[in-house]
CSV table of C-alpha atoms in Angstrom, one decimal:
chain,number,residue,atom,x,y,z
A,30,MET,CA,16.6,-41.6,-51.7
A,31,SER,CA,19.9,-42.6,-53.6
A,32,SER,CA,23.2,-41.1,-52.6
A,33,PRO,CA,25.0,-38.9,-55.6
A,34,ASP,CA,27.5,-41.8,-55.5
A,35,GLU,CA,24.8,-44.4,-56.2
A,36,THR,CA,23.3,-42.1,-59.1
A,37,ILE,CA,26.8,-41.8,-60.7
A,38,ASN,CA,27.3,-45.8,-60.7
A,39,SER,CA,23.7,-46.1,-62.0
A,40,LEU,CA,24.4,-43.8,-65.0
A,41,ARG,CA,27.8,-45.6,-65.7
A,42,ASP,CA,26.3,-49.1,-65.4
A,43,ALA,CA,23.8,-47.7,-67.9
A,44,LEU,CA,26.4,-46.5,-70.6
A,45,GLN,CA,28.1,-50.0,-69.9
A,46,HIS,CA,24.9,-51.2,-72.0
A,47,SER,CA,24.4,-47.9,-74.2
A,48,PRO,CA,27.9,-46.5,-74.7
A,49,GLU,CA,26.5,-44.7,-77.9
A,50,ASN,CA,23.6,-42.7,-75.6
A,51,VAL,CA,24.7,-39.2,-76.1
A,52,PRO,CA,21.9,-37.6,-74.0
A,53,LEU,CA,22.8,-40.2,-71.3
A,54,ARG,CA,26.6,-39.7,-71.4
A,55,GLN,CA,25.6,-35.8,-71.0
A,56,HIS,CA,23.4,-36.5,-68.0
A,57,LEU,CA,26.2,-38.1,-66.3
A,58,ALA,CA,28.7,-35.2,-67.4
A,59,ASP,CA,26.3,-32.6,-66.0
A,60,THR,CA,25.7,-34.8,-62.8
A,61,LEU,CA,29.3,-34.7,-62.2
A,62,LEU,CA,29.6,-31.0,-62.9
A,63,SER,CA,27.0,-30.2,-60.4
A,64,LEU,CA,28.6,-32.3,-57.8
A,65,GLY,CA,32.0,-30.4,-58.4
A,66,ARG,CA,33.8,-33.3,-60.1
A,67,GLY,CA,35.3,-31.2,-62.8
A,68,GLN,CA,37.8,-33.5,-64.1
A,69,GLU,CA,35.4,-36.6,-64.5
A,70,ALA,CA,32.6,-34.3,-66.2
A,71,GLU,CA,35.2,-32.8,-68.7
A,72,LYS,CA,36.1,-36.7,-69.5
A,73,GLU,CA,32.6,-37.6,-70.2
A,74,TYR,CA,31.8,-34.5,-72.4
A,75,ARG,CA,34.5,-35.2,-74.3
A,76,LEU,CA,33.1,-38.5,-75.0
A,77,ALA,CA,29.5,-37.4,-75.8
A,78,LEU,CA,31.0,-34.6,-77.9
A,79,ALA,CA,33.0,-36.9,-80.1
A,80,ARG,CA,29.5,-38.5,-80.9
A,81,SER,CA,27.7,-35.3,-81.5
A,82,PRO,CA,30.3,-32.6,-82.3
A,83,GLU,CA,27.7,-30.0,-83.0
A,84,SER,CA,25.9,-29.9,-79.9
A,85,ALA,CA,25.9,-26.5,-78.3
A,86,ALA,CA,24.9,-28.1,-75.0
A,87,ILE,CA,27.8,-30.3,-74.7
A,88,LYS,CA,30.2,-27.7,-75.7
A,89,LEU,CA,28.9,-25.0,-73.1
A,90,GLY,CA,28.8,-28.1,-70.9
A,91,LEU,CA,32.7,-28.8,-71.9
A,92,ALA,CA,33.3,-25.0,-71.4
A,93,THR,CA,31.8,-24.7,-67.8
A,94,ALA,CA,33.8,-27.9,-66.8
A,95,PHE,CA,37.1,-26.5,-67.9
A,96,ASN,CA,36.1,-22.9,-66.4
A,97,TYR,CA,35.4,-24.9,-62.9
A,98,GLN,CA,39.0,-26.4,-63.1
A,99,GLN,CA,40.5,-23.0,-63.7
A,100,LYS,CA,41.2,-23.8,-67.7
A,101,ASN,CA,40.4,-20.4,-68.5
A,102,SER,CA,42.2,-20.4,-72.1
A,103,GLU,CA,40.2,-23.9,-73.2
A,104,ALA,CA,37.1,-22.0,-71.7
A,105,LEU,CA,37.4,-19.2,-73.9
A,106,VAL,CA,38.2,-21.0,-77.0
A,107,ILE,CA,35.0,-23.0,-76.8
A,108,VAL,CA,32.8,-20.1,-75.7
A,109,GLU,CA,34.1,-17.7,-78.3
A,110,ASP,CA,33.1,-20.1,-81.2
A,111,LEU,CA,29.8,-20.7,-79.5
A,112,ILE,CA,28.7,-17.1,-79.2
A,113,LYS,CA,29.4,-16.7,-83.2
A,114,ASP,CA,26.0,-18.4,-83.5
A,115,SER,CA,23.2,-15.9,-82.8
A,116,ASN,CA,21.1,-18.8,-81.6
A,117,CYS,CA,23.7,-19.9,-78.9
A,118,PRO,CA,22.2,-20.5,-75.1
A,119,ALA,CA,22.0,-17.4,-73.0
A,120,LYS,CA,24.4,-19.1,-70.6
A,121,ALA,CA,27.0,-19.1,-73.0
A,122,HIS,CA,27.3,-15.6,-72.7
A,123,ILE,CA,26.9,-15.5,-68.9
A,124,LEU,CA,30.1,-17.8,-68.8
A,125,TYR,CA,31.9,-15.6,-71.5
A,126,ALA,CA,31.2,-12.7,-69.0
A,127,ARG,CA,32.5,-14.7,-66.0
A,128,LEU,CA,35.7,-15.3,-68.3
A,129,LEU,CA,36.2,-11.8,-69.6
A,130,LEU,CA,36.1,-10.8,-65.9
A,131,LYS,CA,38.7,-13.0,-64.9
A,132,ALA,CA,40.6,-11.5,-67.6
A,133,GLY,CA,40.0,-8.0,-66.8
A,134,ASP,CA,38.0,-7.2,-69.1
A,135,ALA,CA,34.9,-6.1,-67.3
A,136,GLU,CA,33.7,-3.7,-70.0
A,137,ARG,CA,33.2,-6.5,-72.5
A,138,ALA,CA,32.0,-8.7,-69.7
A,139,VAL,CA,28.9,-6.1,-69.0
A,140,ARG,CA,28.1,-6.5,-72.6
A,141,GLN,CA,27.9,-10.1,-72.8
A,142,TYR,CA,26.2,-10.1,-69.5
A,143,LYS,CA,23.1,-7.9,-70.9
A,144,ARG,CA,23.4,-9.9,-74.3
A,145,ALA,CA,22.5,-13.1,-71.9
A,146,ILE,CA,19.7,-11.2,-70.1
A,147,GLU,CA,18.2,-9.9,-73.3
A,148,LYS,CA,18.0,-13.5,-74.8
A,149,ASP,CA,16.5,-14.8,-71.6
A,150,GLU,CA,16.0,-12.9,-68.5
A,151,ASN,CA,16.1,-15.9,-66.4
A,152,ALA,CA,19.6,-16.3,-67.3
A,153,GLY,CA,20.9,-14.0,-64.6
A,154,ASP,CA,23.8,-14.3,-62.0
A,155,MET,CA,23.1,-12.1,-59.3
A,156,GLU,CA,26.6,-12.7,-57.9
A,157,LEU,CA,28.2,-11.7,-61.1
A,158,ALA,CA,26.1,-9.0,-62.0
A,159,SER,CA,27.0,-7.2,-58.6
A,160,ARG,CA,30.7,-7.8,-59.5
A,161,LEU,CA,30.1,-6.1,-62.8
A,162,GLY,CA,27.9,-3.2,-61.0
A,163,ILE,CA,25.0,-4.0,-63.4
A,164,GLY,CA,21.8,-2.3,-62.3
A,165,GLY,CA,23.9,-0.6,-59.3
A,166,SER,CA,23.4,2.9,-58.0
A,167,ALA,CA,25.3,5.7,-59.6
A,168,ASP,CA,27.5,6.3,-56.2
A,169,ARG,CA,28.9,2.9,-56.3
A,170,ASP,CA,32.5,2.3,-57.2
A,171,VAL,CA,31.9,0.2,-59.9
A,172,VAL,CA,28.8,0.8,-62.5
A,173,ASP,CA,28.3,-1.1,-65.8
A,174,GLY,CA,32.0,-2.4,-65.3
A,175,LYS,CA,33.5,1.0,-65.3
A,176,VAL,CA,35.8,1.8,-62.5
A,177,ARG,CA,35.3,5.1,-60.3
A,178,ALA,CA,38.4,5.1,-58.6
A,179,ALA,CA,42.0,2.8,-58.5
A,180,TRP,CA,43.2,1.1,-55.5
A,181,GLU,CA,46.3,2.4,-53.7
A,182,GLY,CA,49.0,0.1,-51.8
A,183,ASP,CA,52.6,-0.2,-50.9
A,184,GLU,CA,54.7,-0.5,-54.0
A,185,ASN,CA,57.0,-3.3,-52.2
A,186,GLU,CA,53.7,-5.3,-50.9
A,187,SER,CA,54.4,-8.8,-51.9
A,188,LEU,CA,51.6,-10.4,-54.1
A,189,ALA,CA,53.1,-14.1,-54.4
A,190,GLU,CA,54.6,-16.8,-52.5
A,191,ILE,CA,58.5,-17.6,-53.3
A,192,GLU,CA,59.0,-21.2,-53.3
A,193,ARG,CA,62.2,-22.8,-52.9
A,194,PRO,CA,61.6,-26.1,-55.1
A,195,ALA,CA,63.0,-29.2,-54.2
A,196,VAL,CA,62.8,-30.8,-57.6
A,197,ARG,CA,65.6,-31.1,-59.9
A,198,PHE,CA,66.1,-31.8,-63.4
A,199,LYS,CA,66.8,-35.6,-62.5
A,200,ASP,CA,62.9,-35.7,-61.3
A,201,VAL,CA,61.8,-34.3,-64.8
A,202,GLY,CA,61.4,-37.3,-67.3
A,203,GLY,CA,63.2,-36.8,-70.8
A,204,MET,CA,63.1,-33.3,-72.3
A,205,GLU,CA,67.0,-33.4,-72.6
A,206,ALA,CA,67.2,-30.9,-75.2
A,207,LEU,CA,64.9,-28.5,-73.7
A,208,LYS,CA,66.9,-28.8,-70.2
A,209,GLU,CA,70.4,-28.1,-72.2
A,210,GLU,CA,68.9,-24.9,-73.7
A,211,ILE,CA,68.0,-23.7,-70.3
A,212,ARG,CA,71.5,-24.4,-68.8
A,213,LEU,CA,73.0,-22.5,-71.6
A,214,LYS,CA,70.5,-19.6,-70.9
A,215,ILE,CA,70.0,-19.6,-67.1
A,216,ILE,CA,71.8,-22.1,-65.3
A,217,HIS,CA,75.7,-21.5,-66.9
A,218,PRO,CA,75.4,-17.7,-66.7
A,219,LEU,CA,74.6,-17.9,-63.2
A,220,GLU,CA,77.3,-20.5,-62.3
A,221,HIS,CA,80.2,-18.9,-64.5
A,222,PRO,CA,79.1,-14.9,-64.1
A,223,GLU,CA,82.6,-13.7,-64.6
A,224,LEU,CA,82.6,-15.5,-68.0
A,225,TYR,CA,79.8,-13.7,-69.4
A,226,LYS,CA,80.5,-10.2,-67.7
A,227,ALA,CA,83.8,-10.4,-69.8
A,228,TYR,CA,81.6,-10.6,-72.8
A,229,GLY,CA,79.3,-8.1,-71.6
A,230,LYS,CA,76.3,-10.6,-71.2
A,231,THR,CA,74.1,-10.1,-68.5
A,232,VAL,CA,72.8,-12.7,-66.4
A,233,GLY,CA,69.1,-13.1,-67.1
A,234,GLY,CA,66.9,-12.8,-69.7
A,235,GLY,CA,63.7,-15.0,-71.0
A,236,ILE,CA,62.2,-18.2,-72.3
A,237,LEU,CA,59.1,-19.1,-73.9
A,238,MET,CA,58.1,-22.5,-73.8
A,239,TYR,CA,54.9,-23.7,-76.0
A,240,GLY,CA,53.4,-26.8,-76.4
A,241,PRO,CA,50.1,-29.2,-75.6
A,242,PRO,CA,48.9,-28.7,-72.2
A,243,GLY,CA,50.0,-31.2,-69.9
A,244,CYS,CA,53.6,-31.7,-70.9
A,245,GLY,CA,55.5,-30.6,-68.0
A,246,LYS,CA,56.4,-26.7,-68.9
A,247,THR,CA,55.3,-25.6,-65.4
A,248,HIS,CA,57.5,-28.7,-63.9
A,249,LEU,CA,60.0,-27.8,-65.8
A,250,ALA,CA,60.2,-24.3,-64.7
A,251,ARG,CA,59.9,-25.3,-61.1
A,252,ALA,CA,62.9,-27.8,-61.6
A,253,THR,CA,65.1,-25.0,-63.4
A,254,ALA,CA,64.8,-23.1,-60.0
A,255,GLY,CA,65.6,-25.9,-58.2
A,256,GLU,CA,68.4,-26.4,-60.0
A,257,ILE,CA,70.3,-23.2,-59.2
A,258,ASN,CA,68.6,-22.8,-55.6
A,259,ALA,CA,66.9,-19.9,-56.6
A,260,GLY,CA,63.5,-18.5,-55.6
A,261,PHE,CA,60.4,-19.5,-57.7
A,262,ILE,CA,57.5,-17.4,-58.4
A,263,ALA,CA,54.5,-18.7,-60.0
A,264,VAL,CA,52.3,-16.3,-61.9
A,265,GLY,CA,49.1,-17.0,-63.0
A,266,ILE,CA,46.3,-14.6,-65.0
A,267,ASN,CA,44.5,-14.0,-61.7
A,268,ASP,CA,47.7,-12.6,-60.0
A,269,VAL,CA,47.7,-10.0,-62.3
A,270,MET,CA,44.4,-9.1,-63.6
A,271,ASP,CA,42.1,-6.9,-61.9
A,272,MET,CA,38.7,-5.0,-62.9
A,273,TRP,CA,40.1,-1.6,-61.1
A,274,LEU,CA,41.8,0.5,-63.8
A,275,GLY,CA,45.7,0.6,-63.8
A,276,ASN,CA,45.6,-2.2,-61.0
A,277,SER,CA,46.8,-4.8,-63.3
A,278,GLU,CA,49.6,-2.8,-64.5
A,279,LYS,CA,50.7,-2.3,-60.5
A,280,ASN,CA,50.5,-5.8,-59.8
A,281,LEU,CA,52.4,-7.0,-62.7
A,282,HIS,CA,55.1,-4.4,-61.5
A,283,ARG,CA,55.3,-5.4,-58.1
A,284,LEU,CA,55.5,-9.0,-59.0
A,285,PHE,CA,58.9,-8.1,-61.1
A,286,GLU,CA,60.0,-5.8,-58.0
A,287,GLN,CA,59.5,-8.9,-55.8
A,288,ALA,CA,61.6,-11.2,-58.2
A,289,ARG,CA,64.4,-8.1,-58.0
A,290,ARG,CA,64.4,-8.0,-54.5
A,291,ASN,CA,64.9,-11.8,-53.8
A,292,LYS,CA,67.0,-12.7,-56.8
A,293,PRO,CA,68.2,-14.7,-58.2
A,294,CYS,CA,64.9,-15.5,-58.7
A,295,VAL,CA,62.7,-17.4,-61.6
A,296,LEU,CA,59.9,-15.4,-62.5
A,297,PHE,CA,57.1,-17.9,-64.1
A,298,PHE,CA,54.2,-16.8,-66.2
A,299,ASP,CA,51.4,-19.7,-66.7
A,300,GLU,CA,49.2,-19.3,-69.7
A,301,VAL,CA,51.0,-15.9,-70.5
A,302,ASP,CA,49.1,-15.5,-74.2
A,303,ALA,CA,46.3,-14.0,-71.5
A,304,LEU,CA,48.8,-11.2,-70.5
A,305,ALA,CA,50.9,-10.8,-73.6
A,306,ALA,CA,48.1,-11.1,-76.4
A,307,SER,CA,48.6,-9.6,-79.7
A,308,ARG,CA,47.8,-5.9,-79.5
A,309,THR,CA,45.9,-5.7,-82.8
A,310,ASP,CA,43.4,-8.2,-81.2
A,311,MET,CA,43.0,-6.1,-78.3
A,312,ARG,CA,39.5,-4.2,-78.1
A,313,THR,CA,40.4,-1.7,-75.2
A,314,SER,CA,43.0,0.5,-74.0
A,315,SER,CA,43.4,-0.8,-70.8
A,316,ALA,CA,44.4,-4.4,-72.2
A,317,ARG,CA,47.2,-2.4,-74.1
A,318,HIS,CA,48.5,-0.7,-71.4
A,319,LEU,CA,49.1,-3.9,-69.5
A,320,ILE,CA,51.0,-5.2,-72.7
A,321,ASN,CA,53.1,-2.1,-72.7
A,322,GLN,CA,53.9,-2.3,-69.2
A,323,PHE,CA,54.7,-6.2,-69.7
A,324,LEU,CA,57.2,-5.2,-72.1
A,325,ASN,CA,58.6,-2.3,-70.0
A,326,GLU,CA,59.1,-5.0,-67.4
A,327,LEU,CA,60.9,-7.4,-69.6
A,328,ASP,CA,63.3,-4.4,-70.8
A,329,GLY,CA,64.2,-3.6,-67.4
A,330,VAL,CA,63.2,0.4,-68.2
A,331,GLN,CA,62.7,1.6,-64.4
A,332,ALA,CA,65.2,-1.4,-62.8
A,333,SER,CA,67.9,-3.8,-64.1
A,334,ASN,CA,66.5,-7.8,-64.0
A,335,GLU,CA,70.1,-8.9,-63.6
A,336,GLY,CA,69.5,-11.9,-61.7
A,337,VAL,CA,66.0,-12.2,-62.6
A,338,LEU,CA,65.0,-15.4,-64.4
A,339,ILE,CA,62.0,-15.2,-66.7
A,340,LEU,CA,60.1,-18.6,-67.8
A,341,ALA,CA,56.9,-18.4,-69.4
A,342,ALA,CA,54.5,-21.2,-70.9
A,343,THR,CA,51.6,-21.1,-73.5
A,344,ASN,CA,49.5,-23.3,-75.4
A,345,ALA,CA,49.0,-20.7,-77.8
A,346,PRO,CA,51.9,-19.2,-78.8
A,347,TRP,CA,50.1,-17.8,-81.8
A,348,HIS,CA,48.4,-15.4,-79.7
A,349,VAL,CA,51.3,-13.7,-77.7
A,350,ASP,CA,52.3,-10.5,-79.3
A,351,PRO,CA,55.5,-10.7,-81.7
A,352,ALA,CA,57.1,-7.8,-79.7
A,353,PHE,CA,57.5,-10.3,-76.8
A,354,ARG,CA,59.9,-12.4,-79.1
A,355,ARG,CA,62.4,-9.7,-79.4
A,356,PRO,CA,66.1,-9.9,-78.4
A,357,GLY,CA,66.2,-9.3,-74.9
A,358,ARG,CA,62.7,-10.4,-73.8
A,359,PHE,CA,61.7,-13.7,-74.8
A,360,ASP,CA,64.4,-14.4,-77.1
A,361,ARG,CA,64.3,-18.5,-76.6
A,362,ILE,CA,61.1,-19.9,-78.0
A,363,LEU,CA,61.0,-23.5,-77.2
A,364,PHE,CA,58.9,-26.2,-78.4
A,365,VAL,CA,57.6,-28.8,-75.7
A,366,PRO,CA,56.3,-31.8,-77.7
A,367,PRO,CA,54.7,-34.5,-75.7
A,368,PRO,CA,57.2,-37.2,-74.4
A,369,ASP,CA,58.9,-39.8,-76.7
A,370,ALA,CA,59.2,-42.9,-75.6
A,371,PRO,CA,62.4,-42.9,-73.4
A,372,ALA,CA,60.9,-39.6,-72.0
A,373,ARG,CA,57.7,-41.6,-71.3
A,374,SER,CA,59.6,-44.3,-69.8
A,375,GLY,CA,61.3,-41.9,-67.3
A,376,ILE,CA,58.4,-40.1,-66.4
A,377,LEU,CA,56.3,-43.7,-65.6
A,378,ARG,CA,59.1,-44.6,-63.4
A,379,ILE,CA,59.1,-41.6,-61.2
A,380,MET,CA,55.3,-41.7,-61.0
A,381,LEU,CA,55.3,-45.2,-60.1
A,382,THR,CA,58.1,-44.9,-57.5
A,383,GLY,CA,57.0,-46.4,-54.1
A,384,LYS,CA,54.0,-48.0,-55.4
A,385,PRO,CA,53.7,-52.0,-55.4
A,386,MET,CA,54.4,-53.3,-58.7
A,387,ALA,CA,54.8,-56.9,-59.7
A,388,ASP,CA,57.7,-57.1,-62.7
A,389,VAL,CA,56.2,-54.1,-64.7
A,390,ASP,CA,57.5,-53.8,-68.4
A,391,ILE,CA,57.8,-49.8,-68.0
A,392,ASP,CA,59.4,-49.8,-71.2
A,393,HIS,CA,56.4,-51.6,-73.2
A,394,VAL,CA,54.1,-49.6,-71.5
A,395,ALA,CA,56.0,-46.4,-72.9
A,396,LYS,CA,55.8,-47.8,-76.5
A,397,LYS,CA,52.0,-48.2,-76.1
A,398,THR,CA,51.5,-44.7,-75.2
A,399,GLY,CA,52.6,-42.8,-78.1
A,400,ASP,CA,51.1,-39.1,-78.4
A,401,PHE,CA,50.4,-39.3,-74.2
A,402,SER,CA,51.2,-36.0,-72.5
A,403,GLY,CA,52.7,-36.5,-68.9
A,404,ALA,CA,49.3,-35.4,-67.5
A,405,ASP,CA,47.7,-38.2,-69.7
A,406,LEU,CA,50.2,-40.9,-68.2
A,407,LYS,CA,49.5,-39.8,-64.6
A,408,ALA,CA,45.9,-40.0,-65.6
A,409,VAL,CA,46.7,-43.8,-66.5
A,410,ILE,CA,48.2,-44.5,-63.3
A,411,ASP,CA,45.6,-43.0,-61.6
A,412,LEU,CA,42.8,-44.9,-63.3
A,413,THR,CA,45.1,-48.1,-62.7
A,414,ILE,CA,45.4,-47.5,-58.8
A,415,GLU,CA,41.6,-46.7,-58.8
A,416,ASN,CA,40.7,-50.1,-60.5
A,417,LYS,CA,43.4,-52.1,-58.1
A,418,LEU,CA,41.8,-50.4,-55.1
A,419,ARG,CA,38.4,-51.7,-56.7
A,420,ASP,CA,39.6,-55.1,-56.7
A,421,ALA,CA,41.1,-54.9,-53.3
A,422,MET,CA,37.9,-53.7,-51.9
A,423,LYS,CA,36.1,-56.9,-53.2
A,424,THR,CA,38.7,-59.2,-52.3
A,425,GLY,CA,39.9,-57.8,-49.2
A,426,VAL,CA,43.6,-58.2,-50.6
A,427,PRO,CA,45.7,-55.5,-52.3
A,428,ALA,CA,47.4,-56.8,-55.1
A,429,PRO,CA,50.7,-55.3,-57.0
A,430,ILE,CA,50.3,-53.3,-60.3
A,431,THR,CA,51.1,-55.6,-63.4
A,432,THR,CA,51.9,-54.4,-66.8
A,433,LYS,CA,48.5,-55.7,-67.8
A,434,ASP,CA,47.0,-53.3,-65.2
A,435,LEU,CA,49.0,-50.5,-66.7
A,436,LEU,CA,48.2,-51.2,-70.3
A,437,THR,CA,44.4,-51.7,-69.4
A,438,GLY,CA,44.1,-48.2,-67.8
A,439,ALA,CA,46.1,-47.0,-71.1
A,440,ALA,CA,43.2,-48.1,-73.1
A,441,ALA,CA,40.8,-46.1,-71.5
A,442,VAL,CA,42.5,-42.7,-71.6
A,443,ARG,CA,42.5,-40.7,-75.0
A,444,PRO,CA,45.8,-38.8,-75.6
A,445,SER,CA,44.9,-35.0,-75.0
A,446,THR,CA,47.6,-33.6,-77.4
A,447,LYS,CA,45.8,-34.7,-80.7
A,448,GLU,CA,43.4,-31.9,-80.3
A,449,TRP,CA,46.0,-29.0,-80.0
A,450,PHE,CA,48.3,-30.5,-82.7
A,451,SER,CA,45.2,-30.0,-85.1
A,452,THR,CA,45.5,-26.4,-84.2
A,453,ALA,CA,49.0,-26.1,-84.2
A,454,ARG,CA,49.1,-27.8,-87.6
A,455,ASN,CA,47.3,-25.1,-89.5
A,456,TYR,CA,49.2,-22.1,-87.6
A,457,ALA,CA,52.6,-23.9,-88.5
A,458,LEU,CA,51.3,-24.3,-92.0
A,459,TYR,CA,49.8,-21.0,-93.1
A,460,SER,CA,51.3,-18.4,-90.2
A,461,ASN,CA,54.8,-19.4,-90.0
A,462,GLN,CA,56.4,-16.2,-90.5
A,463,GLY,CA,60.4,-16.4,-89.6
A,464,GLY,CA,59.9,-20.2,-89.1
A,465,THR,CA,58.6,-19.8,-85.8
A,466,TYR,CA,56.9,-23.0,-85.6
A,467,ASP,CA,59.2,-25.2,-87.7
A,468,ASP,CA,59.5,-27.4,-84.8
A,469,ILE,CA,56.0,-28.2,-85.1
A,470,LEU,CA,56.4,-29.4,-88.5
A,471,LYS,CA,59.4,-31.6,-87.7
A,472,TYR,CA,57.1,-33.2,-85.2
A,473,LEU,CA,54.7,-33.8,-87.5
A,474,LYS,CA,57.1,-34.9,-90.1
A,475,MET,CA,55.8,-32.4,-92.7
C-alpha cells in the first residue's frame, strides 16, 4: 500500500502530463485536505476552480479548505453563494451551520443544519448536532440552539494573552504613509501627552485598516505596539463569540477592561467585520446587542479609554456598520494596498535575511512580482526554498538561492490580491458614499 506522500506525488506527476484535467486536480485537492494540508489544498482548489468556475463541488472544497485554515470570512463568502442554489450539496449547509456557530449565530446554524438533513439524512455531523443541541432532551442547557442559562464569571478575568512585541516599524517593509498616519494618531500623542492635553485631545482612539488579505495589516498593528513598548492584545472572532446569550457582550467588555488595566495597550481586532457588521444585515437581536456593546466600549461609556489604542483590520469594510466610522470611534480609515516595488524589495530583504544567497537582485525580483501581497511573497520564498531542498536532496550539496530561483518561484504563485480588487472595484464605483473608497479608485487608476 502506497504512503500518503507517494499518492500525492503520483497525482502531481499525473497533472504534469495533464494540467487541464479538472477531476484529477480536484482529487488531488480533496486528498490534500483529508491529510490536513489545508494551504496546499486551497491552492489546488483555486486552480481547479479557474478551469471549472461553476463547479459546486470545487467551490465547496475551497470553502472547506478555508474553514480548515480558520479563514472564516473567505469560507462564508463562498458558502453563502452556494446555498442560493436550491440544488446545492447538503454538505454546504452543514459547513454554513458550522461557520454560523463560530460567529455566535446558533439559531441560524440550527436552521441550516436541519436543511442539510432534509436534503440528505446521511450528511449529519453528530459532534456539530450535539453542540447545537439538536435532538437533545428538553432539560439540556442548549436545545435547538437556544440557550437556557447564561454563564457567569469574574468580570476581571483575563481572556487573552498580553504580548510585548519586539517587532518595530523598521521590521515592516514599505507602508511609509500608513506608518506616518499611525504616528500622528497613536505614537505622537503618547510621546507628547502635554501638547495633546493643552488642546483637550485625549490619548487614544481607533484606526480601521482595510485592504486585500495578506498585505501586512496584522504585522503593522503588532509593530505599532512594539514601537511604543505597549501591550498588545490580538482579538479574533473566537475570542468574543459565544453561543450562550449575553456572553459575547461580556467577553468583549472583559477584553476592553483587560486593555484598560494594562495601558498603554494596543487592542487589535482582526476580521472586525465579523464583530461590527452592519446592523441592517443582522437577523437576530443578539447580534445587534453585540454591535451596540462594541460601540459603547469604543465610546468609553462605562470607563475611560485613555491610553487604550484600538486598531482593527478587515478585508470587507463595506460590511462594517457605518456607526463605527463616526468621530471618536474608528475615525481613521486607512487603505492598506499591496506593497509597491520598493516595499516589495524591503519585504523580500527582510524575509531573505539569514538565508544563503548568491548575488540575488532583489529589486529585479520585486519588479517581477507586481500585485503580490506580503503573504504571496512569503509563498514565493517558501516555494523557492522547497525547490532548493529538493535539489540538495538529489545532489547532497546545498546551493545558495539565486535570482533565477526566486523568479521561478514567483512564476508559480498567482497574486491573491486580484480577486479582492474585483469585488472592491464594484463597491468603490457604486457604494462609495462620502468618498470612503476613493483610495481604491486611485490605486486602480480609475
